[in-house]
PDB file of C-alpha atoms in Angstrom:
ATOM      1  CA  MET J   1     -16.452  10.333  -8.204  1.00  0.00           C
ATOM      2  CA  SER J   2     -14.044  13.059  -9.275  1.00  0.00           C
ATOM      3  CA  GLU J   3     -14.165  14.076 -12.917  1.00  0.00           C
ATOM      4  CA  ASN J   4     -11.991  12.049 -15.330  1.00  0.00           C
ATOM      5  CA  LEU J   5     -11.060   9.437 -12.724  1.00  0.00           C
ATOM      6  CA  ARG J   6     -11.660   5.894 -13.856  1.00  0.00           C
ATOM      7  CA  ILE J   7     -11.753   3.128 -11.279  1.00  0.00           C
ATOM      8  CA  PRO J   8     -10.480  -0.285 -12.444  1.00  0.00           C
ATOM      9  CA  ASP J   9     -12.979  -2.779 -13.773  1.00  0.00           C
ATOM     10  CA  GLY J  10     -14.464  -5.297 -11.351  1.00  0.00           C
ATOM     11  CA  GLU J  11     -11.911  -7.898 -10.377  1.00  0.00           C
ATOM     12  CA  ILE J  12     -13.806 -10.495  -8.382  1.00  0.00           C
ATOM     13  CA  LYS J  13     -13.651 -13.884 -10.015  1.00  0.00           C
ATOM     14  CA  SER J  14     -16.383 -16.472  -9.522  1.00  0.00           C
ATOM     15  CA  THR J  15     -17.722 -14.875  -6.370  1.00  0.00           C
ATOM     16  CA  MET J  16     -21.102 -16.555  -6.571  1.00  0.00           C
ATOM     17  CA  ASP J  17     -19.800 -19.296  -4.261  1.00  0.00           C
ATOM     18  CA  ARG J  18     -16.619 -17.692  -2.900  1.00  0.00           C
ATOM     19  CA  ARG J  19     -16.143 -15.344  -0.005  1.00  0.00           C
ATOM     20  CA  VAL J  20     -13.752 -12.454  -0.504  1.00  0.00           C
ATOM     21  CA  ASP J  21     -12.007 -10.710   2.374  1.00  0.00           C
ATOM     22  CA  VAL J  22     -10.579  -7.278   1.520  1.00  0.00           C
ATOM     23  CA  TYR J  23      -7.968  -5.942   3.949  1.00  0.00           C
ATOM     24  CA  ILE J  24      -7.573  -2.179   3.614  1.00  0.00           C
ATOM     25  CA  TRP J  25      -4.265  -1.043   5.070  1.00  0.00           C
ATOM     26  CA  ASP J  26      -2.785   2.246   6.119  1.00  0.00           C
ATOM     27  CA  MET J  27       0.960   2.425   5.471  1.00  0.00           C
ATOM     28  CA  ASP J  28       2.959   4.677   7.810  1.00  0.00           C
ATOM     29  CA  GLU J  29       3.026   3.528  11.431  1.00  0.00           C
ATOM     30  CA  THR J  30       1.068   0.455  10.375  1.00  0.00           C
ATOM     31  CA  LEU J  31       2.826  -1.696   7.770  1.00  0.00           C
ATOM     32  CA  ILE J  32       6.019   0.349   8.076  1.00  0.00           C
ATOM     33  CA  LEU J  33       7.544   2.762  10.569  1.00  0.00           C
ATOM     34  CA  LEU J  34       8.908   6.077   9.321  1.00  0.00           C
ATOM     35  CA  LYS J  35       7.304   9.213  10.755  1.00  0.00           C
ATOM     36  CA  SER J  36       7.516   7.872  14.309  1.00  0.00           C
ATOM     37  CA  LEU J  37      11.224   7.182  13.770  1.00  0.00           C
ATOM     38  CA  LEU J  38      11.843  10.687  12.449  1.00  0.00           C
ATOM     39  CA  THR J  39       9.951  12.354  15.307  1.00  0.00           C
ATOM     40  CA  GLY J  40      11.268   9.993  17.974  1.00  0.00           C
ATOM     41  CA  THR J  41       7.785   9.006  19.151  1.00  0.00           C
ATOM     42  CA  TYR J  42       8.438   5.306  18.481  1.00  0.00           C
ATOM     43  CA  ALA J  43      11.528   5.208  20.693  1.00  0.00           C
ATOM     44  CA  GLU J  44      10.017   7.462  23.371  1.00  0.00           C
ATOM     45  CA  ALA J  45       7.238   4.925  23.921  1.00  0.00           C
ATOM     46  CA  PHE J  46       9.900   2.588  25.371  1.00  0.00           C
ATOM     47  CA  ASN J  47      10.727   4.979  28.233  1.00  0.00           C
ATOM     48  CA  GLY J  48      14.468   5.155  27.674  1.00  0.00           C
ATOM     49  CA  LEU J  49      15.036   1.592  26.450  1.00  0.00           C
ATOM     50  CA  LYS J  50      15.452   2.722  22.830  1.00  0.00           C
ATOM     51  CA  ASP J  51      18.066   5.140  21.462  1.00  0.00           C
ATOM     52  CA  VAL J  52      15.906   7.974  20.142  1.00  0.00           C
ATOM     53  CA  GLN J  53      18.677   9.500  18.012  1.00  0.00           C
ATOM     54  CA  LYS J  54      19.437   6.186  16.334  1.00  0.00           C
ATOM     55  CA  GLY J  55      15.801   5.923  15.308  1.00  0.00           C
ATOM     56  CA  VAL J  56      15.888   9.456  13.896  1.00  0.00           C
ATOM     57  CA  GLU J  57      19.022   8.642  11.901  1.00  0.00           C
ATOM     58  CA  ILE J  58      17.436   5.478  10.505  1.00  0.00           C
ATOM     59  CA  GLY J  59      14.343   7.460   9.513  1.00  0.00           C
ATOM     60  CA  LYS J  60      16.453  10.083   7.748  1.00  0.00           C
ATOM     61  CA  MET J  61      18.257   7.388   5.749  1.00  0.00           C
ATOM     62  CA  TRP J  62      14.926   5.954   4.613  1.00  0.00           C
ATOM     63  CA  GLU J  63      13.662   9.427   3.752  1.00  0.00           C
ATOM     64  CA  LYS J  64      16.705  10.044   1.544  1.00  0.00           C
ATOM     65  CA  HIS J  65      16.410   6.700  -0.254  1.00  0.00           C
ATOM     66  CA  ILE J  66      12.683   7.214  -0.868  1.00  0.00           C
ATOM     67  CA  LEU J  67      13.154  10.695  -2.340  1.00  0.00           C
ATOM     68  CA  ASP J  68      16.191   9.662  -4.419  1.00  0.00           C
ATOM     69  CA  LEU J  69      14.290   6.719  -5.897  1.00  0.00           C
ATOM     70  CA  CYS J  70      11.187   8.826  -6.534  1.00  0.00           C
ATOM     71  CA  ASP J  71      13.137  11.456  -8.464  1.00  0.00           C
ATOM     72  CA  GLY J  72      15.647   9.174 -10.147  1.00  0.00           C
ATOM     73  CA  CYS J  73      13.382   6.400 -11.365  1.00  0.00           C
ATOM     74  CA  PHE J  74       9.725   7.361 -10.982  1.00  0.00           C
ATOM     75  CA  PHE J  75       9.425  10.879 -12.482  1.00  0.00           C
ATOM     76  CA  TYR J  76       8.482  12.403  -9.130  1.00  0.00           C
ATOM     77  CA  GLU J  77      10.229  15.710  -9.742  1.00  0.00           C
ATOM     78  CA  GLN J  78       8.131  16.127 -12.892  1.00  0.00           C
ATOM     79  CA  ILE J  79       4.775  14.946 -11.560  1.00  0.00           C
ATOM     80  CA  GLU J  80       4.892  15.888  -7.870  1.00  0.00           C
ATOM     81  CA  ASN J  81       2.208  18.519  -8.440  1.00  0.00           C
ATOM     82  CA  TYR J  82      -0.014  16.140 -10.446  1.00  0.00           C
ATOM     83  CA  ASN J  83      -0.885  13.607  -7.769  1.00  0.00           C
ATOM     84  CA  LYS J  84      -3.627  11.120  -8.647  1.00  0.00           C
ATOM     85  CA  PRO J  85      -5.377   8.700  -6.295  1.00  0.00           C
ATOM     86  CA  PHE J  86      -4.216   5.592  -8.211  1.00  0.00           C
ATOM     87  CA  LEU J  87      -2.132   4.753 -11.265  1.00  0.00           C
ATOM     88  CA  GLY J  88      -5.094   3.835 -13.446  1.00  0.00           C
ATOM     89  CA  ALA J  89      -6.941   7.105 -12.861  1.00  0.00           C
ATOM     90  CA  LEU J  90      -6.055   8.437 -16.319  1.00  0.00           C
ATOM     91  CA  SER J  91      -5.850   5.157 -18.212  1.00  0.00           C
ATOM     92  CA  GLU J  92      -8.561   6.254 -20.660  1.00  0.00           C
ATOM     93  CA  TYR J  93      -6.124   8.890 -21.978  1.00  0.00           C
ATOM     94  CA  ASP J  94      -3.382   6.333 -22.674  1.00  0.00           C
ATOM     95  CA  ASP J  95      -3.538   5.486 -26.375  1.00  0.00           C
ATOM     96  CA  GLY J  96      -1.091   2.579 -26.022  1.00  0.00           C
ATOM     97  CA  LYS J  97       1.758   4.329 -27.825  1.00  0.00           C
ATOM     98  CA  ASP J  98       5.138   2.547 -27.852  1.00  0.00           C
ATOM     99  CA  LEU J  99       7.191   4.414 -25.247  1.00  0.00           C
ATOM    100  CA  SER J 100      10.547   2.684 -25.771  1.00  0.00           C
ATOM    101  CA  ASP J 101      12.015   5.803 -27.429  1.00  0.00           C
ATOM    102  CA  TYR J 102       9.811   8.357 -25.686  1.00  0.00           C
ATOM    103  CA  ASP J 103      11.691  11.247 -24.060  1.00  0.00           C
ATOM    104  CA  PHE J 104       9.829  12.020 -20.838  1.00  0.00           C
ATOM    105  CA  GLY J 105      12.254  14.782 -20.012  1.00  0.00           C
ATOM    106  CA  GLN J 106      11.211  16.746 -23.098  1.00  0.00           C
ATOM    107  CA  ASP J 107       7.493  15.977 -23.340  1.00  0.00           C
ATOM    108  CA  GLY J 108       6.467  19.331 -21.857  1.00  0.00           C
ATOM    109  CA  LEU J 109       4.070  18.113 -19.170  1.00  0.00           C
ATOM    110  CA  ALA J 110       2.499  21.239 -17.666  1.00  0.00           C
ATOM    111  CA  LEU J 111      -0.688  22.949 -16.631  1.00  0.00           C
ATOM    112  CA  PRO J 112      -3.444  23.357 -17.655  1.00  0.00           C
ATOM    113  CA  SER J 113      -4.609  19.797 -17.156  1.00  0.00           C
ATOM    114  CA  ASP J 114      -6.022  19.356 -20.652  1.00  0.00           C
ATOM    115  CA  ASP J 115      -6.341  16.065 -22.568  1.00  0.00           C
ATOM    116  CA  ASP J 116      -2.837  16.374 -24.037  1.00  0.00           C
ATOM    117  CA  ASN J 117      -1.236  16.715 -20.616  1.00  0.00           C
ATOM    118  CA  LYS J 118      -3.422  13.976 -19.167  1.00  0.00           C
ATOM    119  CA  ARG J 119      -2.138  11.663 -21.897  1.00  0.00           C
ATOM    120  CA  LYS J 120       1.478  12.527 -21.015  1.00  0.00           C
ATOM    121  CA  LEU J 121       0.790  11.809 -17.355  1.00  0.00           C
ATOM    122  CA  ALA J 122      -0.937   8.540 -18.265  1.00  0.00           C
ATOM    123  CA  TYR J 123       2.212   7.528 -20.176  1.00  0.00           C
ATOM    124  CA  MET J 124       4.306   8.124 -17.060  1.00  0.00           C
ATOM    125  CA  HIS J 125       1.878   6.143 -14.945  1.00  0.00           C
ATOM    126  CA  ARG J 126       2.113   3.221 -17.376  1.00  0.00           C
ATOM    127  CA  VAL J 127       5.904   3.162 -17.129  1.00  0.00           C
ATOM    128  CA  ILE J 128       5.762   3.467 -13.332  1.00  0.00           C
ATOM    129  CA  ALA J 129       3.391   0.492 -13.200  1.00  0.00           C
ATOM    130  CA  GLN J 130       5.749  -1.551 -15.373  1.00  0.00           C
ATOM    131  CA  LYS J 131       8.720  -0.734 -13.145  1.00  0.00           C
ATOM    132  CA  TYR J 132       6.720  -1.631 -10.047  1.00  0.00           C
ATOM    133  CA  GLU J 133       5.831  -5.000 -11.570  1.00  0.00           C
ATOM    134  CA  LYS J 134       9.483  -5.716 -12.399  1.00  0.00           C
ATOM    135  CA  GLY J 135      10.630  -5.013  -8.853  1.00  0.00           C
ATOM    136  CA  LEU J 136      13.755  -3.250  -7.669  1.00  0.00           C
ATOM    137  CA  HIS J 137      15.984  -6.305  -8.146  1.00  0.00           C
ATOM    138  CA  ASN J 138      15.397  -6.068 -11.906  1.00  0.00           C
ATOM    139  CA  LEU J 139      16.086  -2.331 -11.998  1.00  0.00           C
ATOM    140  CA  PHE J 140      19.207  -1.927  -9.849  1.00  0.00           C
ATOM    141  CA  ASP J 141      22.571  -3.607  -9.337  1.00  0.00           C
ATOM    142  CA  GLN J 142      23.471  -5.925  -6.470  1.00  0.00           C
ATOM    143  CA  GLU J 143      25.447  -3.258  -4.623  1.00  0.00           C
ATOM    144  CA  THR J 144      22.451  -0.932  -4.461  1.00  0.00           C
ATOM    145  CA  MET J 145      20.158  -3.764  -3.415  1.00  0.00           C
ATOM    146  CA  LYS J 146      22.623  -4.756  -0.690  1.00  0.00           C
ATOM    147  CA  LEU J 147      22.559  -1.197   0.678  1.00  0.00           C
ATOM    148  CA  TRP J 148      18.761  -1.168   0.876  1.00  0.00           C
ATOM    149  CA  ASN J 149      18.619  -4.668   2.348  1.00  0.00           C
ATOM    150  CA  GLU J 150      21.095  -3.735   5.066  1.00  0.00           C
ATOM    151  CA  LEU J 151      19.038  -0.693   6.015  1.00  0.00           C
ATOM    152  CA  TYR J 152      15.903  -2.864   6.116  1.00  0.00           C
ATOM    153  CA  ASP J 153      17.626  -5.341   8.455  1.00  0.00           C
ATOM    154  CA  ILE J 154      18.953  -2.547  10.693  1.00  0.00           C
ATOM    155  CA  THR J 155      15.477  -1.040  10.917  1.00  0.00           C
ATOM    156  CA  ASP J 156      13.858  -4.390  11.594  1.00  0.00           C
ATOM    157  CA  LYS J 157      16.298  -5.095  14.416  1.00  0.00           C
ATOM    158  CA  TYR J 158      15.815  -1.630  15.938  1.00  0.00           C
ATOM    159  CA  THR J 159      12.015  -2.021  15.857  1.00  0.00           C
ATOM    160  CA  ASP J 160      12.070  -5.567  17.286  1.00  0.00           C
ATOM    161  CA  GLY J 161      10.927  -7.102  14.008  1.00  0.00           C
ATOM    162  CA  TRP J 162       8.106  -4.684  13.159  1.00  0.00           C
ATOM    163  CA  LEU J 163       8.810  -4.710   9.403  1.00  0.00           C
ATOM    164  CA  SER J 164       9.245  -8.466   9.004  1.00  0.00           C
ATOM    165  CA  SER J 165       6.328  -9.199  11.320  1.00  0.00           C
ATOM    166  CA  ALA J 166       4.005  -6.818   9.465  1.00  0.00           C
ATOM    167  CA  ARG J 167       5.035  -8.360   6.168  1.00  0.00           C
ATOM    168  CA  ALA J 168       4.475 -11.882   7.489  1.00  0.00           C
ATOM    169  CA  PHE J 169       1.045 -10.832   8.745  1.00  0.00           C
ATOM    170  CA  LEU J 170       0.248  -9.380   5.326  1.00  0.00           C
ATOM    171  CA  GLU J 171       1.100 -12.771   3.833  1.00  0.00           C
ATOM    172  CA  GLN J 172      -1.202 -14.466   6.326  1.00  0.00           C
ATOM    173  CA  CYS J 173      -4.017 -12.087   5.419  1.00  0.00           C
ATOM    174  CA  SER J 174      -3.402 -12.920   1.762  1.00  0.00           C
ATOM    175  CA  SER J 175      -4.029 -16.587   2.416  1.00  0.00           C
ATOM    176  CA  GLY J 176      -6.234 -16.554   5.493  1.00  0.00           C
ATOM    177  CA  LYS J 177      -3.920 -19.225   6.870  1.00  0.00           C
ATOM    178  CA  THR J 178      -0.423 -19.285   8.316  1.00  0.00           C
ATOM    179  CA  ASP J 179       0.715 -22.199   6.144  1.00  0.00           C
ATOM    180  CA  THR J 180      -0.895 -21.524   2.767  1.00  0.00           C
ATOM    181  CA  THR J 181       0.997 -20.735  -0.413  1.00  0.00           C
ATOM    182  CA  THR J 182      -0.582 -17.780  -2.192  1.00  0.00           C
ATOM    183  CA  THR J 183      -0.567 -16.468  -5.719  1.00  0.00           C
ATOM    184  CA  ALA J 184      -1.466 -12.884  -6.579  1.00  0.00           C
ATOM    185  CA  SER J 185      -3.135 -12.162  -9.891  1.00  0.00           C
ATOM    186  CA  ALA J 186      -2.382  -9.098 -11.963  1.00  0.00           C
ATOM    187  CA  GLU J 187      -5.499  -7.502 -10.509  1.00  0.00           C
ATOM    188  CA  GLY J 188      -4.391  -8.061  -6.930  1.00  0.00           C
ATOM    189  CA  MET J 189      -6.732 -10.930  -6.096  1.00  0.00           C
ATOM    190  CA  VAL J 190      -5.092 -13.682  -4.073  1.00  0.00           C
ATOM    191  CA  ASP J 191      -6.169 -17.300  -4.304  1.00  0.00           C
ATOM    192  CA  SER J 192      -5.475 -19.516  -1.321  1.00  0.00           C
ATOM    193  CA  THR J 193      -5.226 -23.279  -1.617  1.00  0.00           C
ATOM    194  CA  ASP J 194      -8.742 -23.310  -0.180  1.00  0.00           C
ATOM    195  CA  SER J 195     -10.909 -22.508  -3.213  1.00  0.00           C
ATOM    196  CA  THR J 196     -13.724 -21.302  -0.954  1.00  0.00           C
ATOM    197  CA  TYR J 197     -12.003 -18.009  -0.180  1.00  0.00           C
ATOM    198  CA  GLN J 198     -10.230 -15.165  -1.908  1.00  0.00           C
ATOM    199  CA  HIS J 199      -8.225 -12.467  -0.188  1.00  0.00           C
ATOM    200  CA  VAL J 200      -6.920  -9.099  -1.303  1.00  0.00           C
ATOM    201  CA  ASN J 201      -4.664  -6.516   0.312  1.00  0.00           C
ATOM    202  CA  VAL J 202      -5.373  -2.878  -0.555  1.00  0.00           C
ATOM    203  CA  LEU J 203      -3.298   0.103   0.566  1.00  0.00           C
ATOM    204  CA  VAL J 204      -4.930   3.486   1.192  1.00  0.00           C
ATOM    205  CA  THR J 205      -2.348   6.003   2.336  1.00  0.00           C
ATOM    206  CA  SER J 206      -2.614   9.700   3.062  1.00  0.00           C
ATOM    207  CA  GLY J 207       0.748  10.235   1.351  1.00  0.00           C
ATOM    208  CA  SER J 208       1.064  11.097  -2.328  1.00  0.00           C
ATOM    209  CA  LEU J 209       0.954   8.225  -4.792  1.00  0.00           C
ATOM    210  CA  ILE J 210       4.495   7.922  -6.164  1.00  0.00           C
ATOM    211  CA  PRO J 211       6.327   7.951  -2.799  1.00  0.00           C
ATOM    212  CA  SER J 212       3.790   5.421  -1.523  1.00  0.00           C
ATOM    213  CA  LEU J 213       4.567   3.053  -4.401  1.00  0.00           C
ATOM    214  CA  VAL J 214       8.294   3.530  -3.782  1.00  0.00           C
ATOM    215  CA  LYS J 215       7.810   2.704  -0.096  1.00  0.00           C
ATOM    216  CA  CYS J 216       6.068  -0.523  -1.092  1.00  0.00           C
ATOM    217  CA  LEU J 217       9.098  -1.443  -3.191  1.00  0.00           C
ATOM    218  CA  LEU J 218      11.732  -0.513  -0.608  1.00  0.00           C
ATOM    219  CA  PHE J 219       9.881  -2.156   2.283  1.00  0.00           C
ATOM    220  CA  ARG J 220       9.295  -5.409   0.337  1.00  0.00           C
ATOM    221  CA  LEU J 221       5.528  -5.116   0.052  1.00  0.00           C
ATOM    222  CA  ASP J 222       5.245  -5.026  -3.750  1.00  0.00           C
ATOM    223  CA  ASN J 223       4.636  -8.753  -4.210  1.00  0.00           C
ATOM    224  CA  LEU J 224       1.806  -8.626  -1.673  1.00  0.00           C
ATOM    225  CA  ILE J 225       0.144  -5.369  -2.753  1.00  0.00           C
ATOM    226  CA  THR J 226      -0.149  -4.859  -6.506  1.00  0.00           C
ATOM    227  CA  HIS J 227       0.095  -1.356  -7.923  1.00  0.00           C
ATOM    228  CA  GLU J 228      -3.607  -1.495  -8.856  1.00  0.00           C
ATOM    229  CA  ASN J 229      -4.344  -1.756  -5.152  1.00  0.00           C
ATOM    230  CA  VAL J 230      -2.353   1.275  -4.001  1.00  0.00           C
ATOM    231  CA  TYR J 231      -4.467   4.387  -3.384  1.00  0.00           C
ATOM    232  CA  SER J 232      -3.469   7.892  -2.330  1.00  0.00           C
ATOM    233  CA  SER J 233      -6.074   9.764  -0.310  1.00  0.00           C
ATOM    234  CA  TRP J 234      -3.921  12.915  -0.341  1.00  0.00           C
ATOM    235  CA  GLU J 235      -6.567  14.993  -2.138  1.00  0.00           C
ATOM    236  CA  GLU J 236      -9.681  12.822  -2.376  1.00  0.00           C
ATOM    237  CA  GLY J 237      -9.827  11.682   1.256  1.00  0.00           C
ATOM    238  CA  LYS J 238     -10.133   8.176   2.647  1.00  0.00           C
ATOM    239  CA  ILE J 239     -13.913   7.970   2.491  1.00  0.00           C
ATOM    240  CA  GLN J 240     -13.810   8.542  -1.274  1.00  0.00           C
ATOM    241  CA  CYS J 241     -11.070   5.919  -1.691  1.00  0.00           C
ATOM    242  CA  PHE J 242     -13.054   3.449   0.412  1.00  0.00           C
ATOM    243  CA  GLN J 243     -16.112   4.070  -1.764  1.00  0.00           C
ATOM    244  CA  TRP J 244     -14.078   3.324  -4.918  1.00  0.00           C
ATOM    245  CA  ILE J 245     -12.822   0.108  -3.340  1.00  0.00           C
ATOM    246  CA  LYS J 246     -16.371  -0.911  -2.454  1.00  0.00           C
ATOM    247  CA  GLU J 247     -17.412  -0.305  -6.081  1.00  0.00           C
ATOM    248  CA  ARG J 248     -14.555  -2.477  -7.346  1.00  0.00           C
ATOM    249  CA  PHE J 249     -15.342  -5.369  -5.058  1.00  0.00           C
ATOM    250  CA  SER J 250     -19.100  -5.204  -5.310  1.00  0.00           C
ATOM    251  CA  SER J 251     -20.597  -8.498  -4.138  1.00  0.00           C
ATOM    252  CA  SER J 252     -22.702  -9.769  -1.264  1.00  0.00           C
ATOM    253  CA  ASN J 253     -19.898 -12.203  -0.432  1.00  0.00           C
ATOM    254  CA  VAL J 254     -17.284  -9.492   0.160  1.00  0.00           C
ATOM    255  CA  ARG J 255     -16.161  -8.451   3.635  1.00  0.00           C
ATOM    256  CA  PHE J 256     -13.986  -5.405   4.314  1.00  0.00           C
ATOM    257  CA  CYS J 257     -11.673  -4.666   7.226  1.00  0.00           C
ATOM    258  CA  VAL J 258      -9.613  -1.485   7.727  1.00  0.00           C
ATOM    259  CA  ILE J 259      -6.309  -1.624   9.613  1.00  0.00           C
ATOM    260  CA  GLY J 260      -4.429   1.547  10.531  1.00  0.00           C
ATOM    261  CA  ASP J 261      -3.334   3.950  13.248  1.00  0.00           C
ATOM    262  CA  GLY J 262      -5.066   7.213  12.317  1.00  0.00           C
ATOM    263  CA  TRP J 263      -8.343   8.975  13.026  1.00  0.00           C
ATOM    264  CA  GLU J 264      -9.160   9.507   9.336  1.00  0.00           C
ATOM    265  CA  GLU J 265      -9.273   5.815   8.415  1.00  0.00           C
ATOM    266  CA  CYS J 266     -11.142   5.148  11.673  1.00  0.00           C
ATOM    267  CA  GLU J 267     -13.853   7.669  10.794  1.00  0.00           C
ATOM    268  CA  ALA J 268     -13.992   6.498   7.174  1.00  0.00           C
ATOM    269  CA  ALA J 269     -14.390   2.867   8.273  1.00  0.00           C
ATOM    270  CA  LYS J 270     -17.170   3.930  10.648  1.00  0.00           C
ATOM    271  CA  THR J 271     -18.921   5.762   7.803  1.00  0.00           C
ATOM    272  CA  MET J 272     -18.679   2.641   5.612  1.00  0.00           C
ATOM    273  CA  ARG J 273     -19.763   0.423   8.528  1.00  0.00           C
ATOM    274  CA  TRP J 274     -16.619  -1.647   8.186  1.00  0.00           C
ATOM    275  CA  PRO J 275     -14.579  -3.060  11.075  1.00  0.00           C
ATOM    276  CA  PHE J 276     -11.522  -1.006  12.070  1.00  0.00           C
ATOM    277  CA  VAL J 277      -8.426  -2.408  13.779  1.00  0.00           C
ATOM    278  CA  LYS J 278      -6.405   0.381  15.385  1.00  0.00           C
ATOM    279  CA  ILE J 279      -2.636  -0.116  15.435  1.00  0.00           C
ATOM    280  CA  ASP J 280      -0.941   0.902  18.677  1.00  0.00           C
ATOM    281  CA  LEU J 281       2.798   1.690  18.723  1.00  0.00           C
ATOM    282  CA  ARG J 282       3.163   1.157  22.463  1.00  0.00           C
ATOM    283  CA  PRO J 283       5.204  -1.888  23.551  1.00  0.00           C
ATOM    284  CA  GLY J 284       3.096  -4.631  25.069  1.00  0.00           C
ATOM    285  CA  SER J 285       0.053  -3.862  22.931  1.00  0.00           C
ATOM    286  CA  SER J 286      -1.543  -6.741  21.043  1.00  0.00           C
ATOM    287  CA  HIS J 287      -2.465  -4.349  18.221  1.00  0.00           C
ATOM    288  CA  ARG J 288       1.042  -3.793  16.882  1.00  0.00           C
ATOM    289  CA  PHE J 289       3.791  -5.756  15.157  1.00  0.00           C
ATOM    290  CA  PRO J 290       4.711  -8.258  16.295  1.00  0.00           C
ATOM    291  CA  GLY J 291       1.509  -8.921  18.180  1.00  0.00           C
ATOM    292  CA  LEU J 292      -1.517  -8.653  15.884  1.00  0.00           C
ATOM    293  CA  THR J 293      -2.982 -12.021  14.865  1.00  0.00           C
ATOM    294  CA  LEU J 294      -5.569 -13.253  12.408  1.00  0.00           C
ATOM    295  CA  ARG J 295      -7.652 -14.408  15.357  1.00  0.00           C
ATOM    296  CA  THR J 296      -7.859 -10.803  16.562  1.00  0.00           C
ATOM    297  CA  VAL J 297      -8.766  -9.508  13.101  1.00  0.00           C
ATOM    298  CA  GLY J 298     -11.297 -12.329  12.807  1.00  0.00           C
ATOM    299  CA  TYR J 299     -12.979 -11.034  15.949  1.00  0.00           C
ATOM    300  CA  TYR J 300     -13.413  -7.587  14.352  1.00  0.00           C
ATOM    301  CA  PHE J 301     -14.848  -9.236  11.233  1.00  0.00           C
ATOM    302  CA  SER J 302     -17.319 -11.194  13.360  1.00  0.00           C
ATOM    303  CA  VAL J 303     -18.572  -8.106  15.202  1.00  0.00           C
ATOM    304  CA  VAL J 304     -19.720  -6.565  11.907  1.00  0.00           C
ATOM    305  CA  TYR J 305     -20.383  -9.565   9.661  1.00  0.00           C
ATOM    306  CA  GLY J 306     -21.203 -12.363  12.078  1.00  0.00           C
ATOM    307  CA  SER J 307     -19.235 -15.504  12.820  1.00  0.00           C
ATOM    308  CA  PRO J 308     -16.029 -15.671  10.747  1.00  0.00           C
ATOM    309  CA  GLY J 309     -15.043 -18.590   8.565  1.00  0.00           C
ATOM    310  CA  ALA J 310     -12.151 -20.867   9.398  1.00  0.00           C
ATOM    311  CA  GLY J 311      -9.775 -18.863   7.229  1.00  0.00           C
ATOM    312  CA  ASN J 312      -9.956 -15.889   9.566  1.00  0.00           C
ATOM    313  CA  ASP J 313      -9.935 -17.875  12.780  1.00  0.00           C
ATOM    314  CA  LYS J 314      -6.327 -18.940  12.917  1.00  0.00           C
ATOM    315  CA  ASP J 315      -3.377 -17.331  14.652  1.00  0.00           C
TER     316      ASP J 315
END
């Protein structure tokens, strides 16, 4: 593990008789579409049936909103060059100081990365975590929320329901069932109504941490993926992030499955000997959204771990 990085404490509750399924997600071109909109590769896969320029324009609007929110609300302009793999990485430097009157604009965060500057960065991470937990609807007015919601709906329509379908699938993974009400704990564990199983969604993205958290908020993923479960592999790499996740959820009853579109998460999953579900943007594929089902993911689980339980065997 990298120096001065602290992984969260173990979060599995009563796992002696409970199975835990950990779904490790990539973000871009998996749970959301952004890069493929900006480059036109999403639309081009439809062989002229999609307006490429419209997709590019939608992508640019998202890009602007993401950057504006990063800089305006999440200190990104100040901490862009201090990326960490997760928000709790420097928690040992946070002394719990009351930050209600703290002036982040004048705190002098700078190199070198000594203990004083690590404490300042830890303060920012604490505030970012608190804002993430509150959600955008508690931070912005109705007019701003309406603007973002309209862009979400436009994007969802253009992509034939990719965003809403991916989010619905994430909910199904959280419960293991299509009709189960789920409740996420502060640590990101999700209890289904079936007490035999627990489920957790973890995000490991190659993007930097703060924009990735902002994407979760804007694309309505924040109530399904807690900030503790968002990792940036920008500097550490996906294998290292996967190893941290394995340490967190260390139990013989835990099963892992990686879902993404890239070679790096594929190779990292292979190294960890975890199943990997490759997302395919092409229309007609069963490994895209809409299209991917829990039955399909259950098959990948069974190849590595043996026959899946009922929770992973439903569409």
